[in-house]
Amino acid sequence: MGQEAVKEGHDAEALELLQRSCHQFEHGDGCLVYGLEHKRLKTLEGNETTGVAIMAYEKACALGTSEGCFNMGLVHEQGSNRPVDLNKAANWYRKGWELDQNPKAGRNLASILFTANETDKEGAIAIFTTLCDAGHLKDCGNLGTAYVREKDYVAALPLLKKACVGSKPDVQACFNAGVLIARGEDQSVTNPAAAAEPLFKTACSHGHEKACQKLAPQ
């Protein structure tokens, strides 16, 4: 009922019902929505994420709602009402990932492990691989980018190209694939400039400025 009240715009009623759902009936999803709604209303008032919202996310996570764990990770990664702490953020994201392989929690965890402190590159690559195999094309791009950073271009290229498809391609993956092909990293290509052009065009058409520059006459 709390979520229905949110949809209908009855803010006070919604908060009361969601608070009961969370604290009286201990519903993880209720805690999550209570925290999100509390944050939304405080944001409208010009305030940051509140302690009430944070406690609701934490309880949602403890009750098995992985999105609550993800939001706790965001709190620590973004420094919402507290200092940035990437180690704590990673721990919360890990909980969300381990609960039910929450894609957002896994993606952010892998990004921290790989780029922020490089504590576990193999673990990051394993998470990106799982997400890519599950059909999350953005994470195929993330995995390809990870291999680029490791200078494993043979592994990187198919993944980057895989992410550069459909109506919502990963534009950074398109650009990165174009760059690798243009500089001759794909040994099967006889005309690197021509092979790279469609990738740059795709990225450019979705607003990637550097890709547009690659298409400009030299």
Rosetta silent file (secondary structure, phi, psi, omega in degrees, C-alpha in Angstrom):
SEQUENCE: MGQEAVKEGHDAEALELLQRSCHQFEHGDGCLVYGLEHKRLKTLEGNETTGVAIMAYEKACALGTSEGCFNMGLVHEQGSNRPVDLNKAANWYRKGWELDQNPKAGRNLASILFTANETDKEGAIAIFTTLCDAGHLKDCGNLGTAYVREKDYVAALPLLKKACVGSKPDVQACFNAGVLIARGEDQSVTNPAAAAEPLFKTACSHGHEKACQKLAPQ
SCORE:     score description
SCORE:     0.000 S_00000001
   1 L     0.000  -34.693  179.018    0.000    0.000    0.000 S_00000001
   2 H   -59.882  -42.573 -179.517    2.875    2.367    0.695 S_00000001
   3 H   -67.450  -34.363  177.118    4.145    2.057   -2.858 S_00000001
   4 H   -66.052  -39.013  178.725    0.628    2.701   -4.213 S_00000001
   5 H   -65.157  -36.043  176.256    0.402    5.863   -2.121 S_00000001
   6 H   -60.122  -47.627 -177.943    3.738    6.989   -3.556 S_00000001
   7 H   -60.421  -34.666 -176.440    2.401    6.509   -7.091 S_00000001
   8 H   -87.359   -3.254  175.093   -0.713    8.538   -6.262 S_00000001
   9 L    86.178   13.795  178.900    1.285   11.389   -4.740 S_00000001
  10 L   -90.637   83.241 -168.467    0.108   11.032   -1.114 S_00000001
  11 H   -63.499  -48.861 -176.755    3.518   11.707    0.422 S_00000001
  12 H   -64.182  -44.706  178.417    2.678   11.758    4.139 S_00000001
  13 H   -62.655  -41.964 -179.428    0.474    8.671    3.896 S_00000001
  14 H   -60.750  -47.455 -178.354    3.099    6.904    1.801 S_00000001
  15 H   -61.672  -40.761 -179.715    5.883    7.562    4.286 S_00000001
  16 H   -63.923  -45.208 -179.385    3.777    6.325    7.194 S_00000001
  17 H   -66.613  -40.599  179.976    2.806    3.116    5.407 S_00000001
  18 H   -68.566  -36.675  177.109    6.336    2.482    4.176 S_00000001
  19 H   -61.987  -42.791  177.406    7.752    3.110    7.634 S_00000001
  20 H   -64.430  -42.586  179.418    5.383    0.486    9.047 S_00000001
  21 H   -58.159  -39.310 -177.455    6.264   -1.921    6.246 S_00000001
  22 H   -77.052  -55.917 -168.582    9.932   -1.521    7.081 S_00000001
  23 H   -89.170  -30.681 -179.935   10.049   -1.305   10.866 S_00000001
  24 H   -89.120  -45.168 -175.978    6.895   -3.130   11.955 S_00000001
  25 L  -101.006   -8.160  176.043    6.626   -5.846    9.315 S_00000001
  26 L    53.701   53.709  173.582   10.312   -5.915    8.312 S_00000001
  27 L   -94.683  121.348 -177.816    9.802   -6.043    4.558 S_00000001
  28 H   -59.831  -43.814  179.736   13.077   -5.423    2.771 S_00000001
  29 H   -64.999  -35.873  176.679   11.431   -3.870   -0.282 S_00000001
  30 H   -62.990  -41.173  177.042    9.382   -1.628    1.994 S_00000001
  31 H   -62.119  -43.391 -179.610   12.560   -0.416    3.686 S_00000001
  32 H   -60.276  -50.870 -177.349   14.143    0.287    0.316 S_00000001
  33 H   -66.946  -35.296  175.824   11.189    2.311   -0.993 S_00000001
  34 H   -59.335  -46.374  178.808   10.875    4.098    2.369 S_00000001
  35 H   -63.981  -44.094 -179.168   14.499    5.183    2.102 S_00000001
  36 H   -64.972  -41.365 -179.222   14.186    6.232   -1.537 S_00000001
  37 H   -69.240  -39.768  177.676   10.978    8.184   -0.903 S_00000001
  38 H   -62.156  -42.538  177.890   12.432    9.884    2.172 S_00000001
  39 H   -63.286  -42.809 -178.770   15.477   10.886    0.129 S_00000001
  40 H   -59.359  -45.924 -177.835   13.279   12.167   -2.706 S_00000001
  41 H   -67.201  -38.598  179.235   11.258   14.406   -0.413 S_00000001
  42 H   -70.676  -33.159  176.789   14.340   15.760    1.346 S_00000001
  43 H   -63.964  -38.990  177.283   16.016   16.418   -2.009 S_00000001
  44 H   -62.375  -28.213  178.467   13.002   18.518   -3.002 S_00000001
  45 L   -86.013   -1.961  179.127   13.615   20.509    0.175 S_00000001
  46 L    89.134   13.458 -179.219   17.247   21.013   -0.814 S_00000001
  47 L  -101.072  162.304  177.842   18.722   18.577    1.702 S_00000001
  48 L   -82.507  178.936  174.811   21.157   15.698    1.188 S_00000001
  49 L   -54.881  129.693 -172.883   20.475   12.022    1.755 S_00000001
  50 L   -92.300  164.940  175.805   19.268   11.779    5.332 S_00000001
  51 H   -61.589  -33.097  178.423   20.170    9.467    8.161 S_00000001
  52 H   -62.422  -46.217  179.405   16.636    8.052    8.000 S_00000001
  53 H   -63.040  -43.011 -178.319   17.099    7.041    4.368 S_00000001
  54 H   -62.668  -43.655  178.108   20.517    5.555    5.065 S_00000001
  55 H   -63.408  -35.160  178.776   19.192    3.472    7.957 S_00000001
  56 H   -67.557  -41.541  176.866   16.359    2.266    5.719 S_00000001
  57 H   -60.880  -44.404 -177.165   18.804    1.192    2.993 S_00000001
  58 H   -62.478  -42.463  179.670   20.928   -0.612    5.566 S_00000001
  59 H   -68.030  -38.598  177.165   17.930   -2.476    6.971 S_00000001
  60 H   -58.163  -42.900  178.628   16.724   -3.350    3.464 S_00000001
  61 H   -63.027  -45.478 -179.425   20.113   -4.887    2.766 S_00000001
  62 H   -62.486  -28.380  179.826   20.064   -6.812    6.052 S_00000001
  63 L   -88.431    4.017  173.118   16.620   -8.161    5.122 S_00000001
  64 L    97.647   12.086  177.015   17.929   -9.471    1.806 S_00000001
  65 L   -94.625  106.913 -171.287   16.997   -6.691   -0.628 S_00000001
  66 H   -64.311  -27.383  179.155   20.112   -6.248   -2.745 S_00000001
  67 H   -65.078  -28.737  174.224   19.061   -2.818   -3.993 S_00000001
  68 H   -65.774  -41.440  176.581   19.397   -1.618   -0.399 S_00000001
  69 H   -62.226  -42.607  178.544   22.997   -2.836   -0.357 S_00000001
  70 H   -59.666  -44.911 -179.644   23.590   -1.045   -3.661 S_00000001
  71 H   -66.990  -33.589  173.939   22.235    2.213   -2.273 S_00000001
  72 H   -64.638  -38.392  175.225   24.431    1.882    0.811 S_00000001
  73 H   -60.476  -43.461  178.302   27.380    1.487   -1.530 S_00000001
  74 H   -60.975  -40.206  179.690   26.382    4.696   -3.313 S_00000001
  75 H   -55.132  -45.357 -177.409   26.174    6.514    0.017 S_00000001
  76 H   -80.660  -31.398  179.836   29.819    5.697    0.753 S_00000001
  77 H   -74.258  -36.792 -177.035   31.100    6.038   -2.819 S_00000001
  78 H   -93.457   -9.659 -179.592   29.476    9.418   -3.405 S_00000001
  79 L    71.710   40.958  179.662   29.949   10.764    0.106 S_00000001
  80 L   -75.105  104.404  176.905   26.244   11.366    0.787 S_00000001
  81 L    67.258   18.870  179.479   26.167   13.090    4.173 S_00000001
  82 L  -167.101  165.186 -179.482   29.507   11.476    5.109 S_00000001
  83 L   -65.493  150.271  174.038   33.112   11.202    3.814 S_00000001
  84 L   -64.054  132.712  178.338   33.822    9.149    0.694 S_00000001
  85 L  -143.530   97.235 -175.161   35.031    5.672    1.676 S_00000001
  86 H   -68.692  -29.370  178.022   35.612    3.346   -1.271 S_00000001
  87 H   -65.867  -43.965  177.114   36.454    0.372    0.928 S_00000001
  88 H   -66.101  -40.225  177.955   33.096    0.610    2.697 S_00000001
  89 H   -58.507  -45.690 -179.363   31.368    1.196   -0.634 S_00000001
  90 H   -61.489  -39.115  179.513   32.976   -1.943   -2.048 S_00000001
  91 H   -63.241  -40.929  178.727   31.858   -3.980    0.964 S_00000001
  92 H   -69.168  -42.876  177.596   28.237   -2.899    0.496 S_00000001
  93 H   -60.833  -38.120  179.924   28.339   -3.509   -3.242 S_00000001
  94 H   -62.603  -39.842  177.911   29.793   -6.944   -2.563 S_00000001
  95 H   -61.277  -43.566  178.824   26.844   -7.768   -0.295 S_00000001
  96 H   -63.734  -38.958  179.142   24.423   -6.754   -3.040 S_00000001
  97 H   -67.695  -42.238 -176.881   26.299   -8.811   -5.593 S_00000001
  98 H   -73.529  -25.239  179.085   26.473  -11.875   -3.370 S_00000001
  99 H   -65.504  -53.854 -177.380   22.768  -11.720   -2.479 S_00000001
 100 H  -152.919   29.126 -179.304   21.392  -12.128   -5.996 S_00000001
 101 L    53.666   48.267  175.656   24.052  -10.866   -8.409 S_00000001
 102 L   -56.636  118.690 -173.446   22.517   -7.384   -8.500 S_00000001
 103 H   -59.584  -41.667 -178.076   23.963   -5.967  -11.756 S_00000001
 104 H   -67.574  -40.107  177.978   24.424   -2.409  -10.490 S_00000001
 105 H   -65.147  -44.300  179.070   26.112   -3.583   -7.298 S_00000001
 106 H   -63.127  -43.669 -179.047   28.386   -5.939   -9.231 S_00000001
 107 H   -60.629  -47.052 -178.255   29.264   -3.304  -11.828 S_00000001
 108 H   -69.517  -36.875  176.015   30.207   -0.711   -9.210 S_00000001
 109 H   -61.287  -48.160 -179.106   32.125   -3.259   -7.147 S_00000001
 110 H   -61.877  -38.802  179.553   34.124   -4.360  -10.174 S_00000001
 111 H   -63.352  -41.372  178.110   34.864   -0.760  -11.121 S_00000001
 112 H   -66.398  -45.982 -178.251   36.232   -0.041   -7.652 S_00000001
 113 H   -60.994  -35.837 -174.265   38.270   -3.246   -7.568 S_00000001
 114 H   -88.498  -42.490 -170.000   39.772   -2.564  -10.988 S_00000001
 115 H  -106.228  -32.774 -172.457   40.206    1.180  -11.227 S_00000001
 116 H   -76.080  -46.306 -178.890   40.033    2.782   -7.799 S_00000001
 117 L  -136.605    1.281  176.226   42.678    0.842   -5.922 S_00000001
 118 L    51.680   39.646 -177.519   43.462   -2.129   -8.180 S_00000001
 119 L   -79.095  -26.566 -174.520   43.083   -4.501   -5.247 S_00000001
 120 L  -153.823   74.310 -178.787   41.570   -7.375   -7.196 S_00000001
 121 H   -63.130  -39.872 -179.771   41.741   -7.061  -10.976 S_00000001
 122 H   -63.649  -40.037  177.541   40.983  -10.748  -11.483 S_00000001
 123 H   -64.134  -40.343  178.405   37.895  -10.465   -9.291 S_00000001
 124 H   -62.980  -45.572  179.778   36.734   -7.412  -11.231 S_00000001
 125 H   -62.850  -37.529  178.576   37.195   -9.179  -14.559 S_00000001
 126 H   -63.251  -40.826  179.307   35.264  -12.197  -13.234 S_00000001
 127 H   -66.887  -47.986  178.478   32.299   -9.979  -12.275 S_00000001
 128 H   -58.582  -38.213  179.179   32.301   -8.141  -15.608 S_00000001
 129 H   -63.709  -44.976  178.673   32.468  -11.523  -17.382 S_00000001
 130 H   -60.110  -44.195 -179.121   29.465  -12.849  -15.453 S_00000001
 131 H   -67.732  -40.725  178.130   27.448   -9.723  -16.244 S_00000001
 132 H   -62.868  -45.792  179.871   28.454   -9.753  -19.907 S_00000001
 133 H   -63.123  -26.029  179.515   27.535  -13.431  -20.237 S_00000001
 134 L   -83.427   -0.330  175.817   24.148  -12.618  -18.666 S_00000001
 135 L   100.998    7.558  177.905   23.422  -10.172  -21.473 S_00000001
 136 L   -86.276   94.943 -171.911   24.410   -6.847  -19.916 S_00000001
 137 H   -63.172  -31.105  177.310   26.134   -5.320  -22.945 S_00000001
 138 H   -57.582  -35.166 -178.324   27.460   -2.358  -20.985 S_00000001
 139 H   -80.094  -20.692  167.896   29.510   -4.816  -18.977 S_00000001
 140 H   -63.790  -40.889  175.876   30.861   -6.409  -22.143 S_00000001
 141 H   -64.973  -42.278  177.681   32.181   -2.914  -22.815 S_00000001
 142 H   -61.615  -41.033  179.004   33.501   -2.628  -19.265 S_00000001
 143 H   -65.695  -43.508  176.927   35.223   -5.991  -19.643 S_00000001
 144 H   -60.300  -42.049  178.717   36.707   -4.947  -22.969 S_00000001
 145 H   -64.134  -37.343  176.782   37.966   -1.709  -21.444 S_00000001
 146 H   -61.533  -41.752  178.328   39.543   -3.676  -18.603 S_00000001
 147 H   -68.316  -33.267  175.334   41.425   -5.783  -21.147 S_00000001
 148 H   -60.783  -43.891 -179.533   42.516   -2.615  -22.975 S_00000001
 149 H   -65.206  -26.567  175.940   44.043   -1.349  -19.746 S_00000001
 150 L   -89.241    2.639  179.643   45.838   -4.665  -19.441 S_00000001
 151 L    62.825   27.479  174.461   46.980   -4.254  -23.085 S_00000001
 152 L  -100.002   79.013 -172.539   45.244   -7.505  -24.083 S_00000001
 153 H   -72.696  -27.979  178.005   43.785   -6.135  -27.308 S_00000001
 154 H   -62.787  -41.619  178.012   42.947   -9.558  -28.765 S_00000001
 155 H   -75.359  -32.558 -173.477   40.567  -10.182  -25.864 S_00000001
 156 H   -70.947  -44.045 -169.707   39.327   -6.589  -25.767 S_00000001
 157 H   -59.027  -49.093 -179.616   38.178   -6.054  -29.353 S_00000001
 158 H   -60.297  -34.371 -179.156   35.369   -8.656  -29.623 S_00000001
 159 H   -71.315  -42.321  178.555   33.932   -7.457  -26.328 S_00000001
 160 H   -63.161  -42.546  179.538   34.028   -3.790  -27.286 S_00000001
 161 H   -68.159  -34.406  177.745   32.343   -4.529  -30.606 S_00000001
 162 H   -62.288  -34.670 -179.315   29.737   -6.687  -28.856 S_00000001
 163 H   -79.502  -11.721 -175.681   28.820   -3.695  -26.672 S_00000001
 164 L   -99.599   57.272 -177.897   28.519   -1.413  -29.718 S_00000001
 165 L  -139.249  165.653  173.127   25.171   -2.687  -30.986 S_00000001
 166 L    80.029 -173.382 -177.239   21.477   -1.908  -30.790 S_00000001
 167 L   -78.758  -18.763  178.729   19.596    1.313  -30.183 S_00000001
 168 L  -128.993   68.596 -178.937   21.517    2.066  -26.978 S_00000001
 169 L   -70.397  158.918  171.297   25.124    1.055  -27.637 S_00000001
 170 L   -77.585  100.187 -170.741   27.928    1.615  -25.156 S_00000001
 171 H   -65.003  -31.593  177.752   29.368    4.630  -26.972 S_00000001
 172 H   -67.823  -36.363  176.531   32.692    4.469  -25.135 S_00000001
 173 H   -64.538  -41.066  176.787   33.054    0.849  -26.236 S_00000001
 174 H   -58.922  -47.330 -178.308   32.337    1.905  -29.838 S_00000001
 175 H   -63.848  -46.626 -178.717   34.988    4.604  -29.623 S_00000001
 176 H   -62.153  -40.561  177.595   37.577    2.360  -27.972 S_00000001
 177 H   -63.312  -42.354  178.009   37.020   -0.363  -30.575 S_00000001
 178 H   -60.518  -42.454  179.556   37.413    2.204  -33.343 S_00000001
 179 H   -62.258  -46.136 -179.128   40.668    3.481  -31.873 S_00000001
 180 H   -62.452  -44.023 -179.179   42.131   -0.023  -31.592 S_00000001
 181 H   -67.174  -42.108 -177.978   41.153   -0.946  -35.145 S_00000001
 182 H   -61.814  -30.921 -179.395   42.354    2.369  -36.588 S_00000001
 183 L   -94.498    9.797  170.404   45.798    1.865  -35.148 S_00000001
 184 L    89.645   19.894 -178.460   46.077   -1.656  -36.533 S_00000001
 185 L   -77.866  -16.241  177.428   45.382   -3.837  -33.501 S_00000001
 186 L   -98.140  103.842 -174.450   42.983   -6.069  -35.494 S_00000001
 187 L   -68.444  -15.427 -179.406   45.231   -8.191  -37.703 S_00000001
 188 L   -83.611   -7.090 -176.358   42.267   -9.435  -39.764 S_00000001
 189 L   -95.816  128.949  179.551   41.525   -5.939  -41.079 S_00000001
 190 L   -92.605  -24.015  178.694   43.196   -4.818  -44.306 S_00000001
 191 L  -127.351   85.296 -173.954   41.901   -1.238  -44.248 S_00000001
 192 H   -56.616  -42.008 -177.362   41.934   -0.064  -40.605 S_00000001
 193 H   -62.423  -43.869 -179.857   40.573    3.428  -41.293 S_00000001
 194 H   -67.587  -37.153 -179.279   37.570    2.113  -43.215 S_00000001
 195 H   -70.705  -31.744 -178.764   36.860   -0.584  -40.624 S_00000001
 196 H   -78.332  -25.965 -172.413   37.006    1.906  -37.753 S_00000001
 197 H   -56.597  -46.358  179.954   34.725    4.476  -39.396 S_00000001
 198 H   -60.793  -33.597  178.980   31.350    2.775  -38.646 S_00000001
 199 H   -68.247  -43.008  177.078   32.307    2.471  -34.986 S_00000001
 200 H   -64.688  -37.869  179.695   33.214    6.152  -34.777 S_00000001
 201 H   -63.376  -42.309  178.770   29.975    7.034  -36.590 S_00000001
 202 H   -62.081  -46.828  179.859   27.920    5.089  -34.069 S_00000001
 203 H   -63.586  -42.485 -179.452   29.659    6.760  -31.140 S_00000001
 204 H   -62.539  -41.890 -177.963   29.403   10.191  -32.762 S_00000001
 205 H   -65.793  -16.698  177.499   25.683    9.781  -33.460 S_00000001
 206 L  -106.834   18.472  170.142   25.178    9.202  -29.738 S_00000001
 207 L    93.603   12.838  179.651   27.075   12.319  -28.705 S_00000001
 208 L   -82.958  106.840 -172.436   30.677   11.134  -28.277 S_00000001
 209 H   -61.644  -43.639 -178.125   32.664   14.277  -29.141 S_00000001
 210 H   -65.155  -33.586  176.873   36.032   12.592  -29.667 S_00000001
 211 H   -65.558  -40.165  177.127   34.444   10.103  -32.064 S_00000001
 212 H   -62.253  -38.417  178.637   33.031   12.990  -34.083 S_00000001
 213 H   -64.544  -34.322  178.335   36.509   14.514  -34.211 S_00000001
 214 H   -65.291  -26.900 -178.437   37.871   11.249  -35.610 S_00000001
 215 H   -86.303  -14.996 -177.970   35.399   11.558  -38.494 S_00000001
 216 L   -69.813  143.909  177.773   36.335   15.147  -39.334 S_00000001
 217 L   -57.190  136.107 -178.726   38.557   15.653  -42.411 S_00000001
 218 L   -87.723    0.000    0.000   42.201   15.827  -41.403 S_00000001
